[in-house]
Structure formats: structure tokens, C-alpha cells
DNA sequence: GAATTGACTAAAAAACGTATTTAGTCAAAT
DNA sequence: ATTTGACTAAATACGTTTTTTAGTCAATTC
């Protein structure tokens, strides 16, 4: 069986198990057994369980990035883009149990190995949001004196809200207030005419 | 020694110990020893360790409430009041280690006994913010169609931000973005003239 | 009668030793 | 180059023992 397939099958299987049982409760043995392979195969392709989880996480986040990039590069105006970016981000990451689990890194030591992947996703987000805000500023649709500080506000809001949203199962409760918050923020950033 | 003093001394001592060591690491024995009393005295005035902690918490929150009420009842206009309310709330609660610890109730079972005190403080907040928003609406300074849903937005924002702020030691990092966020929110709520 | 004490104890937490499981390794085989 | 399965150090789980702690209460003091 070609490498490309075995590695993918491992990652796909790991995605299912990690999503369902979490990183710590999933064993390498059960992943191996599920694909009818010896455990050693997993270690042939991945240095460790942590590296496998990071690969699973990267692929999930790459999918999220692709969706978000589509929004950012659309023909819509920057206000619409910013609106859709934030709402879509919350919505699609709601389905990523593995991403939720990484939020625990901010509370427990045992997840520090996900830091790099998390930082990389953060960097992606800052880039996308900076692009949106700068575009809006250039188009004179957004009234922003300092792009970077507005960016920090938005990042703070996103990172703060996602904790109760995903770790305290408040997605349903907060769905409507999030909509309204984003509307308010857009309104406050909109250039007055 | 009169009752009023012993009870107060117990609470004051408990405040110090709970703030420093947390609820679980503080023993009733060390509180008693510190005030040169037998442990039974603590149980004469308080039914349990949990009741003592709740009393400590109530007193801290009563102090916070007093400060916030002063702002709410001031002669300033509602925009200024809303601004000051939010910023002051974050600032003074930053010094309440015991309040921070109650935020853990949303993550761990062992703190469920603080729920009532927390709910009561929430209710206080909703009342104060409703008053501010309604006042602003009446004064026609705030452009709000539905006071209750705007209230939910503000409460969501406050409760979300306080988690990283106090449990992840992000007060310094978030101080400036919070200022700016509040400025943006006020701007979005302000009636256009 | 109210307030305090200090001995007591059930239960919780911590410590400890043993058993089991798991991540990771690697020589042998394919 | 890829896979296997036996192996092992380390981590985790578990049962037992020890220690600590929250809470109690009869006796004492004020």
C-alpha cells in the first residue's frame, strides 16, 4: 500500500478517534487495530502521538483556513467580509472537537505541545483580519485610525468568546448575542457618510 | 469578645487566607490558629467552610457593588456611565482573587457551592446595566431597539473576557484592547445626531 | 444562655506499593 | 522501504494504608 494512503488513513482514523475520545483517552493501539495494522506503522510515519495529533489539528485548521480565505478574497465589501469572517469562524470551528481541546492548553500543562499549531493559526488570522481592516480603511469604508490596535480588539473578543462558547457549551446561548455584537462592532467601525 | 468582632475577625482572616491559598488549600484549622481560637468557634458562627467562603465572597462583591452603584447613580450621562461601569468593573474585580476562583465553577464541579452568590451578583449586574441602557434610551442618547438583547451582548462580552483576563493572567495584555472595545461599543450604541 | 474549648471521628485526601496499560523501540521479516 | 510483533520503561490505574481535615459536641468558661 503506497505511503500516501497509509499515512492518510492513519490521520483520518486518528481524526475520528481524537474527536470522539480526546487526545488523552485515545490510544495508539486502538488506532492501529482499527486500520488492521501494527502499532509500529504509526511510528513509522509519525514521531509520536503528539505529532499525530498536531497533524490532525493542522488538517482541520487548514480546512478552516480555506473556508475563511474564500470569504476574505471574495468581491464583497470589507464590512460584509469582516462580518462573515467572524461569524463563519465561530460556526465552523464549533464542529472541531480537536480545536476545542486545544483551548485547554491555556488552562492545563498537558496540552503545551499544540502551541506551535495554535500560534500558526493565530498568525493566519492576524494576517487575514489585517488584510480586511486595511482594505476597509483604503476603501474608506472603515474608520480606523490604527489597524493594529483594532486588530488586537477583534482578536481579544474572538479568543475570549470562544472559551465559554466551546468549553462551556454555550454555543446555542451565545449564538444570537454574537450576531448582535458583530453587528455593533461593524457599525462602530463603519465610516460615517 | 462581642460576637460582632469575632465573626468579623474570622471573615477578615479567611479573606486573607482564601485569597492567598485558595479555598481548597486553606484549612479551617489554620484560620482558627491565626486568630488564637479553637476551630469550634468558626463553626459556631458559620455552618461550614463553604458558608464561610460564601460570606467572604459576598462581602467582596458587596464592596464591588457599592463602587459600581456609585457610578450608576452619578449625574453623568448614560454613555459615560456605561463606559465607566464596564471599565471599573474589570479593574476592581482584578484585585479579587476569591472572585477569580469562582470563575473556576464553570470548569470544575468542586465550586458549585458558589453558584448562588454568583447568580446574585449577575442579577445585580443585569439590573444595573438595564437601568443604564434604559436611561440612555429614554434620554435618547443610546440608540437601542431592544434593551434586553443589548444587555445580553454586554453580559456575554464581560463574562467572556473575564476568563482569560483573570484565569490566564491577561490583565496587562488586554487592558488597552478592553478600553478600545468599550469605546467602540459606546460609539455603536450612541445615537447619531 | 452565649461563647469557647479541645478531644474525637467519619470522611476526604494523600501517600504508598503493586498491577496494568501505553507510548515508543527495534530486530526480524517482507 | 515498509511492516510486524515482541519487548520495556514509564505512565496510569488501583487497592490499601496513613494522614489530614471538616465537622461535632460535651464540658467549661464567661
Coordinates of C-alpha atoms (C1' of nucleotides) in Angstrom, one line a residue:
Chain A
X1 CA 0.0 0.0 0.0
X2 CA 1.5 3.3 -1.0
X3 CA 2.7 5.6 1.6
X4 CA 0.4 8.4 0.7
X5 CA -2.6 6.2 1.5
X6 CA -1.4 4.6 4.8
X7 CA -0.4 8.0 6.2
X8 CA -3.8 9.5 5.2
X9 CA -5.7 6.6 6.6
X10 CA -3.9 6.9 9.9
X11 CA -4.7 10.6 10.0
X12 CA -8.3 10.1 9.1
X13 CA -8.7 7.4 11.7
X14 CA -6.9 9.5 14.3
X15 CA -9.2 12.4 13.5
X16 CA -12.3 10.3 14.3
X17 CA -10.8 8.8 17.5
X18 CA -9.3 12.0 18.8
X19 CA -12.5 13.9 18.1
X20 CA -14.6 11.3 19.9
X21 CA -12.4 10.4 22.9
X22 CA -10.0 13.3 23.1
X23 CA -6.2 13.2 22.9
X24 CA -5.5 11.5 26.2
X25 CA -8.2 8.8 26.1
X26 CA -7.3 7.7 22.6
X27 CA -4.6 5.1 22.4
X28 CA -2.2 4.5 19.5
X29 CA -3.1 0.8 19.8
X30 CA -6.7 1.3 19.1
X31 CA -6.0 3.5 16.1
X32 CA -3.6 0.8 14.7
X33 CA -6.1 -2.0 15.4
X34 CA -8.9 -0.1 13.6
X35 CA -6.9 0.0 10.4
X36 CA -5.7 -3.5 10.9
X37 CA -2.0 -2.5 11.2
X38 CA 0.7 -3.0 13.8
X39 CA 1.2 0.0 16.1
X40 CA 4.8 0.3 14.7
X41 CA 3.4 1.6 11.4
X42 CA 2.0 4.7 13.2
X43 CA 5.5 5.4 14.5
X44 CA 7.0 4.8 11.0
X45 CA 5.0 7.8 9.8
X46 CA 4.8 9.9 12.9
X47 CA 7.4 10.5 15.6
X48 CA 4.9 10.5 18.4
X49 CA 1.3 10.6 19.4
X50 CA 1.6 14.3 19.8
X51 CA 2.9 14.7 16.3
X52 CA 0.0 12.7 15.0
X53 CA -2.5 14.9 16.9
X54 CA -0.8 18.0 15.6
X55 CA -1.1 16.7 12.1
X56 CA -4.8 16.0 12.7
X57 CA -5.2 19.5 14.0
X58 CA -3.3 21.1 11.1
X59 CA -5.5 19.5 8.6
X60 CA -8.6 20.6 10.4
X61 CA -7.3 24.1 10.6
X62 CA -6.2 24.1 7.0
X63 CA -9.8 23.3 6.1
X64 CA -11.0 26.2 8.2
X65 CA -8.4 28.4 6.7
X66 CA -9.5 27.5 3.2
X67 CA -13.1 28.5 4.0
X68 CA -12.1 31.7 5.6
X69 CA -9.7 32.6 2.8
X70 CA -12.6 32.2 0.4
X71 CA -14.5 34.8 2.3
X72 CA -11.6 37.2 2.5
X73 CA -10.9 37.0 -1.2
X74 CA -14.5 37.5 -2.2
X75 CA -15.7 40.5 -4.1
X76 CA -17.8 41.8 -1.2
X77 CA -17.0 45.0 0.5
X78 CA -14.9 44.9 3.6
X79 CA -17.7 45.4 6.1
X80 CA -19.5 42.3 4.7
X81 CA -16.3 40.4 4.7
X82 CA -15.5 41.2 8.3
X83 CA -19.0 40.3 9.3
X84 CA -18.9 37.0 7.5
X85 CA -15.3 36.2 8.6
X86 CA -16.1 36.4 12.3
X87 CA -19.5 34.6 12.1
X88 CA -18.2 31.8 9.9
X89 CA -15.1 31.3 12.0
X90 CA -17.3 30.7 15.1
X91 CA -19.6 28.5 13.2
X92 CA -17.2 26.1 11.5
X93 CA -14.8 25.8 14.5
X94 CA -17.9 24.8 16.5
X95 CA -17.6 21.4 14.8
X96 CA -13.9 20.9 15.5
X97 CA -13.7 19.0 18.8
X98 CA -10.0 18.8 18.4
X99 CA -9.7 22.5 18.2
X100 CA -11.9 22.9 21.3
X101 CA -9.5 20.6 23.1
X102 CA -6.5 22.8 22.3
X103 CA -8.2 25.7 24.1
X104 CA -7.5 23.6 27.2
X105 CA -3.8 24.4 26.6
X106 CA -4.5 27.8 28.2
X107 CA -5.6 26.0 31.4
X108 CA -3.5 22.8 31.6
X109 CA 0.1 22.0 31.0
X110 CA -0.6 18.7 29.3
X111 CA -1.5 20.4 26.1
X112 CA 1.5 22.6 25.5
X113 CA 2.6 20.5 22.5
X114 CA -0.2 22.1 20.4
X115 CA 1.2 25.6 20.9
X116 CA 3.0 25.9 17.6
X117 CA 0.0 24.9 15.6
X118 CA -2.2 27.2 17.6
X119 CA 0.3 30.1 17.1
X120 CA 0.4 29.4 13.4
X121 CA -3.4 29.6 13.1
X122 CA -3.3 32.8 15.1
X123 CA -0.8 34.3 12.7
X124 CA -3.0 33.3 9.8
X125 CA -5.9 35.0 11.5
X126 CA -4.0 38.2 12.2
X127 CA -3.0 38.3 8.5
X128 CA -6.5 37.8 7.3
X129 CA -8.0 40.3 9.6
X130 CA -5.3 42.8 9.0
X131 CA -6.0 42.5 5.3
X132 CA -9.7 43.0 5.8
X133 CA -9.2 46.0 8.0
X134 CA -6.6 47.6 5.8
X135 CA -8.8 47.1 2.7
X136 CA -11.7 48.7 4.5
X137 CA -9.5 51.6 5.5
X138 CA -8.3 52.0 2.0
X139 CA -11.8 51.8 0.6
X140 CA -12.8 54.4 3.2
X141 CA -15.5 52.1 4.4
X142 CA -13.8 51.5 7.8
X143 CA -13.0 54.4 10.0
X144 CA -9.9 53.0 11.7
X145 CA -7.0 55.2 13.0
X146 CA -4.8 52.3 14.0
X147 CA -5.3 48.9 12.2
X148 CA -3.1 47.0 14.6
X149 CA -5.0 48.1 17.7
X150 CA -8.3 47.4 16.1
X151 CA -7.0 44.0 15.2
X152 CA -6.0 43.4 18.8
X153 CA -9.5 44.2 19.9
X154 CA -11.1 41.8 17.5
X155 CA -8.6 39.0 18.4
X156 CA -9.3 39.6 22.1
X157 CA -13.0 39.3 21.5
X158 CA -12.7 36.2 19.4
X159 CA -10.4 34.5 21.8
X160 CA -12.4 35.4 24.8
X161 CA -15.8 34.3 23.4
X162 CA -14.6 31.0 22.1
X163 CA -13.8 29.7 25.6
X164 CA -17.3 29.7 27.0
X165 CA -18.6 29.0 23.5
X166 CA -16.8 25.7 23.1
X167 CA -15.6 24.7 26.6
X168 CA -18.8 25.6 28.4
X169 CA -21.2 24.5 25.7
X170 CA -22.6 28.0 25.3
X171 CA -22.9 27.9 21.5
X172 CA -26.7 27.9 21.5
X173 CA -27.0 30.6 24.2
X174 CA -24.5 32.9 22.7
X175 CA -25.4 32.5 19.0
X176 CA -27.7 35.5 18.9
X177 CA -25.6 37.9 21.1
X178 CA -22.6 37.1 18.9
X179 CA -24.6 38.1 15.8
X180 CA -25.6 41.3 17.5
X181 CA -22.1 42.0 18.8
X182 CA -20.6 41.7 15.4
X183 CA -23.3 44.0 14.0
X184 CA -22.5 46.5 16.7
X185 CA -18.8 46.3 16.0
X186 CA -19.3 46.7 12.3
X187 CA -21.5 49.7 12.9
X188 CA -18.8 51.3 15.1
X189 CA -16.1 50.7 12.5
X190 CA -18.2 51.9 9.6
X191 CA -17.2 55.2 8.1
X192 CA -19.9 57.8 8.6
X193 CA -21.1 59.4 5.4
Chain B
X1 CA -15.2 39.4 73.0
X2 CA -18.5 40.5 71.4
X3 CA -20.0 38.4 68.6
X4 CA -19.7 41.2 66.1
X5 CA -16.0 41.3 66.4
X6 CA -15.2 37.6 66.4
X7 CA -17.3 37.0 63.4
X8 CA -15.7 39.8 61.6
X9 CA -12.2 38.8 62.5
X10 CA -13.0 35.3 61.2
X11 CA -14.2 36.7 57.9
X12 CA -11.2 39.1 57.6
X13 CA -8.8 36.3 58.3
X14 CA -10.5 34.0 56.0
X15 CA -10.4 36.6 53.3
X16 CA -6.7 36.8 53.5
X17 CA -6.1 33.1 53.6
X18 CA -8.6 32.2 50.9
X19 CA -7.2 35.0 48.7
X20 CA -3.7 33.7 49.2
X21 CA -4.1 29.9 49.1
X22 CA -7.5 29.4 47.5
X23 CA -10.5 27.7 49.0
X24 CA -9.2 24.2 48.9
X25 CA -5.7 24.7 50.2
X26 CA -6.9 26.9 53.1
X27 CA -7.8 24.9 56.3
X28 CA -10.2 25.9 58.9
X29 CA -7.6 24.9 61.5
X30 CA -5.0 27.5 60.2
X31 CA -7.7 30.3 60.2
X32 CA -8.5 29.4 63.8
X33 CA -4.9 29.2 64.9
X34 CA -4.2 32.5 63.3
X35 CA -6.8 34.3 65.5
X36 CA -5.8 32.2 68.5
X37 CA -9.2 30.5 68.7
X38 CA -10.4 27.0 68.8
X39 CA -11.7 25.7 65.4
X40 CA -15.1 25.2 67.0
X41 CA -15.6 28.9 67.1
X42 CA -15.6 29.0 63.4
X43 CA -18.4 26.5 63.4
X44 CA -20.3 28.5 66.0
X45 CA -20.6 31.4 63.5
X46 CA -20.6 29.5 60.2
X47 CA -22.2 26.2 59.3
X48 CA -19.4 25.1 57.1
X49 CA -16.2 26.1 55.3
X50 CA -18.3 26.7 52.2
X51 CA -20.6 29.1 54.1
X52 CA -17.5 31.0 55.3
X53 CA -16.2 31.3 51.8
X54 CA -19.5 32.5 50.5
X55 CA -19.6 35.1 53.2
X56 CA -16.1 36.3 52.2
X57 CA -17.2 36.4 48.6
X58 CA -20.4 38.3 49.4
X59 CA -18.5 40.9 51.3
X60 CA -16.0 41.4 48.4
X61 CA -18.8 41.6 45.9
X62 CA -20.8 44.0 48.1
X63 CA -17.8 46.3 48.0
X64 CA -17.7 46.0 44.3
X65 CA -21.4 46.6 44.1
X66 CA -21.1 49.8 46.2
X67 CA -18.5 51.1 43.9
X68 CA -20.5 50.3 40.8
X69 CA -23.7 51.7 42.2
X70 CA -21.9 55.0 42.8
X71 CA -21.1 55.2 39.2
X72 CA -24.6 54.2 38.1
X73 CA -26.3 56.8 40.3
X74 CA -23.9 59.6 39.3
X75 CA -25.1 62.7 37.4
X76 CA -23.1 61.8 34.3
X77 CA -24.9 60.9 31.1
X78 CA -25.6 57.3 30.3
X79 CA -22.8 56.9 27.8
X80 CA -20.2 58.0 30.3
X81 CA -21.8 55.8 33.0
X82 CA -21.8 52.7 30.8
X83 CA -18.2 53.4 29.9
X84 CA -17.1 53.8 33.5
X85 CA -19.2 50.9 34.7
X86 CA -17.5 48.3 32.4
X87 CA -14.0 49.6 32.9
X88 CA -14.3 49.9 36.7
X89 CA -15.9 46.5 37.0
X90 CA -12.9 44.9 35.2
X91 CA -10.5 47.0 37.2
X92 CA -11.7 46.4 40.8
X93 CA -12.5 42.7 40.2
X94 CA -8.9 42.2 39.1
X95 CA -8.0 42.5 42.7
X96 CA -10.4 39.9 44.0
X97 CA -8.6 36.6 43.9
X98 CA -11.6 35.0 45.5
X99 CA -13.9 36.1 42.7
X100 CA -11.4 34.8 40.2
X101 CA -11.5 31.4 41.9
X102 CA -15.3 31.3 41.5
X103 CA -14.8 31.5 37.7
X104 CA -13.5 28.0 38.0
X105 CA -17.0 26.9 38.9
X106 CA -17.7 27.0 35.2
X107 CA -14.9 24.4 34.6
X108 CA -14.9 22.2 37.7
X109 CA -17.6 20.7 39.9
X110 CA -15.9 21.4 43.2
X111 CA -17.0 25.0 43.2
X112 CA -20.7 24.6 42.6
X113 CA -21.4 25.9 46.1
X114 CA -20.6 29.5 45.0
X115 CA -23.4 29.4 42.4
X116 CA -26.0 31.3 44.4
X117 CA -23.6 34.2 45.3
X118 CA -22.5 34.3 41.7
X119 CA -26.1 34.3 40.4
X120 CA -27.0 37.1 42.8
X121 CA -24.1 39.2 41.6
X122 CA -25.2 38.5 38.0
X123 CA -28.7 39.7 38.8
X124 CA -27.3 42.8 40.3
X125 CA -25.3 43.5 37.2
X126 CA -28.3 42.9 34.9
X127 CA -30.3 45.3 37.0
X128 CA -27.6 48.0 36.8
X129 CA -26.9 47.6 33.1
X130 CA -30.6 47.5 32.3
X131 CA -31.0 50.8 34.2
X132 CA -28.1 52.4 32.4
X133 CA -29.4 51.2 29.0
X134 CA -33.0 52.2 29.6
X135 CA -31.9 55.6 30.9
X136 CA -29.8 56.1 27.8
X137 CA -32.7 55.1 25.7
X138 CA -35.1 57.5 27.5
X139 CA -32.5 60.3 27.2
X140 CA -32.3 59.4 23.5
X141 CA -28.5 59.2 23.9
X142 CA -28.5 55.4 23.2
X143 CA -29.9 54.0 20.0
X144 CA -31.2 50.7 21.3
X145 CA -34.2 48.9 19.8
X146 CA -34.2 46.1 22.4
X147 CA -32.7 46.8 25.8
X148 CA -32.7 43.2 26.8
X149 CA -30.8 41.9 23.8
X150 CA -28.2 44.6 24.1
X151 CA -27.9 43.7 27.7
X152 CA -27.2 40.1 26.7
X153 CA -24.5 41.2 24.4
X154 CA -22.8 43.2 27.1
X155 CA -23.1 40.4 29.6
X156 CA -21.7 37.9 27.1
X157 CA -18.7 40.2 26.4
X158 CA -18.0 40.8 30.1
X159 CA -18.3 37.2 31.1
X160 CA -16.2 36.0 28.2
X161 CA -13.4 38.5 28.6
X162 CA -13.0 38.0 32.3
X163 CA -12.0 34.4 31.9
X164 CA -8.7 35.0 30.1
X165 CA -8.3 38.2 32.0
X166 CA -8.3 36.7 35.4
X167 CA -7.7 33.0 34.9
X168 CA -5.0 33.3 32.3
X169 CA -3.3 36.4 33.7
X170 CA -4.0 38.5 30.7
X171 CA -5.0 41.7 32.5
X172 CA -1.9 43.6 31.3
X173 CA -2.2 42.4 27.8
X174 CA -5.9 43.1 27.5
X175 CA -6.1 46.4 29.3
X176 CA -5.7 48.5 26.2
X177 CA -7.9 46.4 23.9
X178 CA -10.6 46.5 26.5
X179 CA -10.5 50.3 26.6
X180 CA -10.9 50.4 22.9
X181 CA -13.6 47.8 22.7
X182 CA -15.7 49.7 25.2
X183 CA -15.1 52.9 23.2
X184 CA -16.2 51.1 20.0
X185 CA -19.3 49.7 21.8
X186 CA -20.3 53.0 23.1
X187 CA -19.8 54.5 19.7
X188 CA -22.1 51.9 18.1
X189 CA -24.8 52.5 20.7
X190 CA -24.6 56.2 20.6
X191 CA -27.5 58.0 19.0
X192 CA -26.5 59.7 15.8
X193 CA -27.3 63.4 15.7
Chain C
dG1 C1' -27.6 31.5 77.9
dA2 C1' -24.0 32.6 74.9
dA3 C1' -19.4 31.7 73.7
dT4 C1' -15.4 28.9 73.8
dT5 C1' -12.6 24.8 74.2
dG6 C1' -10.3 20.6 72.9
dA7 C1' -10.9 15.8 72.3
dC8 C1' -13.0 12.9 69.0
dT9 C1' -14.3 10.7 64.5
dA10 C1' -16.0 9.9 59.8
dA11 C1' -14.7 11.1 55.6
dA12 C1' -11.6 13.0 52.4
dA13 C1' -7.1 13.5 50.8
dA14 C1' -2.5 12.0 50.4
dA15 C1' 0.9 8.6 50.3
dC16 C1' 2.4 4.2 49.1
dG17 C1' 3.1 -0.2 46.8
dT18 C1' 1.6 -3.2 43.2
dA19 C1' -0.6 -4.3 38.9
dT20 C1' -1.8 -2.9 34.4
dT21 C1' -1.6 -0.2 30.4
dT22 C1' 0.5 2.6 27.0
dA23 C1' 4.0 5.1 24.2
dG24 C1' 7.7 4.2 22.0
dT25 C1' 11.6 1.0 20.3
dC26 C1' 13.7 -2.1 17.1
dA27 C1' 15.4 -6.6 15.2
dA28 C1' 13.5 -9.5 12.1
dA29 C1' 10.7 -10.2 8.2
dT30 C1' 8.5 -8.8 3.9
Chain D
dA1 C1' 11.3 1.0 2.1
dT2 C1' 7.6 -0.8 4.9
dT3 C1' 5.6 -3.7 8.3
dT4 C1' 5.4 -6.8 12.2
dG5 C1' 5.1 -8.2 16.9
dA6 C1' 7.8 -8.9 21.0
dC7 C1' 9.7 -6.0 24.3
dT8 C1' 10.3 -2.4 28.0
dA9 C1' 10.5 2.0 30.5
dA10 C1' 7.3 4.9 32.0
dA11 C1' 2.8 6.3 32.8
dT12 C1' -1.6 5.3 34.7
dA13 C1' -4.8 2.8 37.4
dC14 C1' -5.9 0.5 41.5
dG15 C1' -6.2 -1.1 46.2
dT16 C1' -4.5 -0.4 50.8
dT17 C1' -2.7 2.3 54.4
dT18 C1' -1.7 6.6 56.6
dT19 C1' -2.6 11.2 57.4
dT20 C1' -5.3 15.2 57.4
dT21 C1' -9.4 17.8 57.6
dA22 C1' -14.2 19.2 58.2
dG23 C1' -17.3 18.9 61.3
dT24 C1' -19.3 17.5 66.0
dC25 C1' -20.3 18.1 70.8
dA26 C1' -19.9 17.5 75.9
dA27 C1' -17.7 20.2 79.2
dT28 C1' -16.2 24.5 80.6
dT29 C1' -16.0 29.4 80.9
dC30 C1' -17.8 34.0 80.7

